[in-house]
PDB file of C-alpha atoms in Angstrom:
ATOM      1  CA  UNK A 775      72.802 -59.222 -35.035  1.00  0.00           C
ATOM      2  CA  UNK A 776      73.433 -61.931 -32.420  1.00  0.00           C
ATOM      3  CA  UNK A 777      70.038 -62.546 -30.880  1.00  0.00           C
ATOM      4  CA  UNK A 778      70.721 -65.431 -28.529  1.00  0.00           C
ATOM      5  CA  UNK A 779      73.155 -65.439 -25.627  1.00  0.00           C
ATOM      6  CA  UNK A 780      74.745 -68.646 -26.969  1.00  0.00           C
ATOM      7  CA  UNK A 781      75.633 -67.004 -30.282  1.00  0.00           C
ATOM      8  CA  UNK A 782      77.094 -63.992 -28.476  1.00  0.00           C
ATOM      9  CA  UNK A 783      79.126 -66.335 -26.281  1.00  0.00           C
ATOM     10  CA  UNK A 784      80.465 -68.299 -29.265  1.00  0.00           C
ATOM     11  CA  UNK A 785      81.511 -65.180 -31.150  1.00  0.00           C
ATOM     12  CA  UNK A 786      83.037 -63.665 -28.008  1.00  0.00           C
ATOM     13  CA  UNK A 787      85.073 -66.825 -27.382  1.00  0.00           C
ATOM     14  CA  UNK A 788      86.288 -66.826 -30.998  1.00  0.00           C
ATOM     15  CA  UNK A 789      87.446 -63.237 -30.652  1.00  0.00           C
ATOM     16  CA  UNK A 790      89.116 -63.882 -27.286  1.00  0.00           C
ATOM     17  CA  UNK A 791      90.969 -66.896 -28.643  1.00  0.00           C
ATOM     18  CA  UNK A 792      91.968 -64.922 -31.722  1.00  0.00           C
ATOM     19  CA  UNK A 793      93.431 -62.153 -29.611  1.00  0.00           C
ATOM     20  CA  UNK A 794      95.086 -64.600 -27.202  1.00  0.00           C
ATOM     21  CA  UNK A 795      96.706 -66.580 -29.985  1.00  0.00           C
ATOM     22  CA  UNK A 796      97.766 -63.556 -32.043  1.00  0.00           C
ATOM     23  CA  UNK A 797     101.310 -63.494 -30.579  1.00  0.00           C
ATOM     24  CA  UNK A 798     101.834 -66.953 -32.024  1.00  0.00           C
ATOM     25  CA  UNK A 799     100.971 -65.720 -35.505  1.00  0.00           C
ATOM     26  CA  UNK A 800     102.985 -62.499 -35.055  1.00  0.00           C
ATOM     27  CA  UNK A 801     106.265 -64.428 -34.963  1.00  0.00           C
ATOM     28  CA  UNK A 802     108.513 -64.221 -38.028  1.00  0.00           C
ATOM     29  CA  UNK A 803     107.159 -66.135 -40.957  1.00  0.00           C
ATOM     30  CA  UNK A 804     108.244 -69.737 -40.786  1.00  0.00           C
ATOM     31  CA  UNK A 805     106.492 -72.809 -41.933  1.00  0.00           C
ATOM     32  CA  UNK A 806     106.295 -74.947 -38.823  1.00  0.00           C
ATOM     33  CA  UNK A 807     103.431 -77.165 -37.754  1.00  0.00           C
ATOM     34  CA  UNK A 808     102.627 -75.230 -34.549  1.00  0.00           C
ATOM     35  CA  UNK A 809     101.699 -71.940 -36.245  1.00  0.00           C
ATOM     36  CA  UNK A 810      99.730 -73.793 -38.928  1.00  0.00           C
ATOM     37  CA  UNK A 811      97.788 -75.634 -36.200  1.00  0.00           C
ATOM     38  CA  UNK A 812      97.041 -72.379 -34.350  1.00  0.00           C
ATOM     39  CA  UNK A 813      95.809 -70.747 -37.540  1.00  0.00           C
ATOM     40  CA  UNK A 814      93.592 -73.760 -38.287  1.00  0.00           C
ATOM     41  CA  UNK A 815      92.104 -73.593 -34.771  1.00  0.00           C
ATOM     42  CA  UNK A 816      91.331 -69.893 -35.102  1.00  0.00           C
ATOM     43  CA  UNK A 817      89.734 -70.335 -38.515  1.00  0.00           C
ATOM     44  CA  UNK A 818      87.725 -73.297 -37.237  1.00  0.00           C
ATOM     45  CA  UNK A 819      86.389 -71.294 -34.291  1.00  0.00           C
ATOM     46  CA  UNK A 820      85.443 -68.367 -36.507  1.00  0.00           C
ATOM     47  CA  UNK A 821      83.683 -70.704 -38.955  1.00  0.00           C
ATOM     48  CA  UNK A 822      81.824 -72.385 -36.080  1.00  0.00           C
ATOM     49  CA  UNK A 823      80.722 -68.988 -34.747  1.00  0.00           C
ATOM     50  CA  UNK A 824      79.446 -67.936 -38.177  1.00  0.00           C
ATOM     51  CA  UNK A 825      77.554 -71.213 -38.626  1.00  0.00           C
ATOM     52  CA  UNK A 826      75.927 -70.874 -35.199  1.00  0.00           C
ATOM     53  CA  UNK A 827      75.010 -67.269 -35.909  1.00  0.00           C
ATOM     54  CA  UNK A 828      73.434 -68.186 -39.260  1.00  0.00           C
ATOM     55  CA  UNK A 829      71.526 -71.068 -37.636  1.00  0.00           C
ATOM     56  CA  UNK A 830      70.165 -68.769 -34.918  1.00  0.00           C
ATOM     57  CA  UNK A 831      69.146 -66.133 -37.479  1.00  0.00           C
ATOM     58  CA  UNK A 832      67.152 -68.725 -39.381  1.00  0.00           C
ATOM     59  CA  UNK A 833      65.337 -69.807 -36.248  1.00  0.00           C
ATOM     60  CA  UNK A 834      64.477 -66.296 -35.100  1.00  0.00           C
ATOM     61  CA  UNK A 835      63.117 -65.074 -38.439  1.00  0.00           C
ATOM     62  CA  UNK A 836      59.970 -67.149 -38.022  1.00  0.00           C
ATOM     63  CA  UNK A 837      57.219 -64.753 -37.243  1.00  0.00           C
ATOM     64  CA  UNK A 838      54.085 -65.378 -35.317  1.00  0.00           C
ATOM     65  CA  UNK A 839      50.923 -64.668 -37.267  1.00  0.00           C
ATOM     66  CA  UNK A 840      49.506 -61.205 -36.636  1.00  0.00           C
ATOM     67  CA  UNK A 841      46.837 -61.031 -33.989  1.00  0.00           C
ATOM     68  CA  UNK A 842      43.378 -60.682 -35.506  1.00  0.00           C
ATOM     69  CA  UNK A 843      41.613 -57.399 -34.913  1.00  0.00           C
ATOM     70  CA  UNK A 844      39.154 -57.880 -32.084  1.00  0.00           C
ATOM     71  CA  UNK A 845      35.838 -56.705 -33.455  1.00  0.00           C
ATOM     72  CA  UNK A 846      34.016 -56.184 -30.173  1.00  0.00           C
ATOM     73  CA  UNK A 847      33.550 -52.501 -29.425  1.00  0.00           C
ATOM     74  CA  UNK A 848      33.124 -51.309 -25.823  1.00  0.00           C
ATOM     75  CA  UNK A 849      29.473 -50.757 -24.887  1.00  0.00           C
ATOM     76  CA  UNK A 850      30.408 -47.613 -22.904  1.00  0.00           C
ATOM     77  CA  UNK A 851      31.203 -45.839 -26.200  1.00  0.00           C
ATOM     78  CA  UNK A 852      27.761 -46.469 -27.703  1.00  0.00           C
ATOM     79  CA  UNK A 853      26.115 -43.215 -26.637  1.00  0.00           C
ATOM     80  CA  UNK A 854      23.003 -41.208 -27.379  1.00  0.00           C
ATOM     81  CA  UNK A 855      23.542 -37.847 -29.081  1.00  0.00           C
ATOM     82  CA  UNK A 856      20.963 -35.097 -29.626  1.00  0.00           C
ATOM     83  CA  UNK A 857      21.018 -34.048 -33.285  1.00  0.00           C
ATOM     84  CA  UNK A 858      18.756 -31.942 -35.495  1.00  0.00           C
ATOM     85  CA  UNK A 859      16.910 -35.118 -36.436  1.00  0.00           C
ATOM     86  CA  UNK A 860      16.348 -36.095 -32.793  1.00  0.00           C
ATOM     87  CA  UNK A 861      18.256 -38.418 -30.490  1.00  0.00           C
ATOM     88  CA  UNK A 862      20.467 -40.982 -32.223  1.00  0.00           C
ATOM     89  CA  UNK A 863      23.045 -43.477 -31.002  1.00  0.00           C
ATOM     90  CA  UNK A 864      26.613 -43.496 -32.277  1.00  0.00           C
ATOM     91  CA  UNK A 865      30.044 -44.698 -31.186  1.00  0.00           C
ATOM     92  CA  UNK A 866      32.055 -41.689 -29.993  1.00  0.00           C
ATOM     93  CA  UNK A 867      35.449 -41.445 -31.715  1.00  0.00           C
ATOM     94  CA  UNK A 868      37.271 -40.068 -28.647  1.00  0.00           C
ATOM     95  CA  UNK A 869      35.765 -42.732 -26.402  1.00  0.00           C
ATOM     96  CA  UNK A 870      36.873 -45.468 -28.813  1.00  0.00           C
ATOM     97  CA  UNK A 871      40.393 -44.030 -28.923  1.00  0.00           C
ATOM     98  CA  UNK A 872      40.538 -44.232 -25.121  1.00  0.00           C
ATOM     99  CA  UNK A 873      38.887 -47.615 -24.577  1.00  0.00           C
ATOM    100  CA  UNK A 874      39.475 -49.646 -27.756  1.00  0.00           C
ATOM    101  CA  UNK A 875      43.055 -50.554 -28.660  1.00  0.00           C
ATOM    102  CA  UNK A 876      42.454 -51.088 -32.369  1.00  0.00           C
ATOM    103  CA  UNK A 877      40.561 -47.814 -32.877  1.00  0.00           C
ATOM    104  CA  UNK A 878      42.990 -46.771 -35.596  1.00  0.00           C
ATOM    105  CA  UNK A 879      41.939 -49.851 -37.601  1.00  0.00           C
ATOM    106  CA  UNK A 880      38.275 -48.858 -37.728  1.00  0.00           C
ATOM    107  CA  UNK A 881      37.039 -48.188 -41.267  1.00  0.00           C
ATOM    108  CA  UNK A 882      37.261 -44.486 -42.067  1.00  0.00           C
ATOM    109  CA  UNK A 883      34.158 -44.673 -44.253  1.00  0.00           C
ATOM    110  CA  UNK A 884      32.125 -45.325 -41.073  1.00  0.00           C
ATOM    111  CA  UNK A 885      33.297 -42.112 -39.418  1.00  0.00           C
ATOM    112  CA  UNK A 886      30.915 -39.166 -39.674  1.00  0.00           C
ATOM    113  CA  UNK A 887      30.761 -35.686 -38.172  1.00  0.00           C
ATOM    114  CA  UNK A 888      27.521 -34.694 -36.479  1.00  0.00           C
ATOM    115  CA  UNK A 889      26.295 -31.458 -34.962  1.00  0.00           C
ATOM    116  CA  UNK A 890      25.166 -31.952 -31.398  1.00  0.00           C
ATOM    117  CA  UNK A 891      24.839 -30.031 -28.175  1.00  0.00           C
ATOM    118  CA  UNK A 892      27.324 -30.273 -25.327  1.00  0.00           C
ATOM    119  CA  UNK A 893      26.447 -30.213 -21.601  1.00  0.00           C
ATOM    120  CA  UNK A 894      26.115 -26.419 -21.604  1.00  0.00           C
ATOM    121  CA  UNK A 895      23.717 -26.524 -24.535  1.00  0.00           C
ATOM    122  CA  UNK A 896      26.179 -25.136 -27.083  1.00  0.00           C
ATOM    123  CA  UNK A 897      26.216 -26.527 -30.631  1.00  0.00           C
ATOM    124  CA  UNK A 898      29.386 -28.531 -31.283  1.00  0.00           C
ATOM    125  CA  UNK A 899      30.700 -30.850 -33.972  1.00  0.00           C
ATOM    126  CA  UNK A 900      31.577 -34.408 -32.941  1.00  0.00           C
ATOM    127  CA  UNK A 901      33.336 -37.184 -34.775  1.00  0.00           C
ATOM    128  CA  UNK A 902      31.404 -40.416 -34.340  1.00  0.00           C
ATOM    129  CA  UNK A 903      31.149 -43.823 -35.983  1.00  0.00           C
ATOM    130  CA  UNK A 904      27.930 -45.066 -37.523  1.00  0.00           C
ATOM    131  CA  UNK A 905      26.783 -48.275 -35.796  1.00  0.00           C
ATOM    132  CA  UNK A 906      25.085 -49.586 -38.953  1.00  0.00           C
ATOM    133  CA  UNK A 907      28.256 -49.185 -40.986  1.00  0.00           C
ATOM    134  CA  UNK A 908      30.386 -50.836 -38.295  1.00  0.00           C
ATOM    135  CA  UNK A 909      27.901 -53.716 -38.020  1.00  0.00           C
ATOM    136  CA  UNK A 910      28.196 -54.283 -41.801  1.00  0.00           C
ATOM    137  CA  UNK A 911      31.973 -54.430 -41.337  1.00  0.00           C
ATOM    138  CA  UNK A 912      31.604 -57.185 -38.736  1.00  0.00           C
ATOM    139  CA  UNK A 913      31.913 -55.181 -35.520  1.00  0.00           C
ATOM    140  CA  UNK A 914      29.694 -55.933 -32.531  1.00  0.00           C
ATOM    141  CA  UNK A 915      29.146 -54.423 -29.101  1.00  0.00           C
ATOM    142  CA  UNK A 916      30.997 -56.289 -26.354  1.00  0.00           C
ATOM    143  CA  UNK A 917      28.681 -58.360 -24.184  1.00  0.00           C
ATOM    144  CA  UNK A 918      25.900 -58.469 -26.789  1.00  0.00           C
ATOM    145  CA  UNK A 919      25.239 -61.271 -29.234  1.00  0.00           C
TER     146      UNK A 919
END
């Protein structure tokens, strides 16, 4: 609610003064100038605190523009995979998740599942991203132009 230390300080001081001056207002009801002055001071401090708080809220609601998605993919994730149709190069989904911060923003239509062989020669399914599709979407490989 109170984002800046100055606003917290102003509201805290208003509350402290309100509590400190409460014995003055707790006296039997009489219409003298001293109690009216104390009440006016308390109300003035509370109003000042509310104005400062509103002013600070207005200033802090300005948002910085969102950072653009960096469209340079790490070259280490562009790997060669052995498929039924021979060796092909793809971006590995797990590698991109590890080494590319905005991996969750990659277009899902570019993700494909291929059948490949692992290091032991067993057939496995892998989720990869098509480099042609990513290139059409504006992605490049870091370090290449």
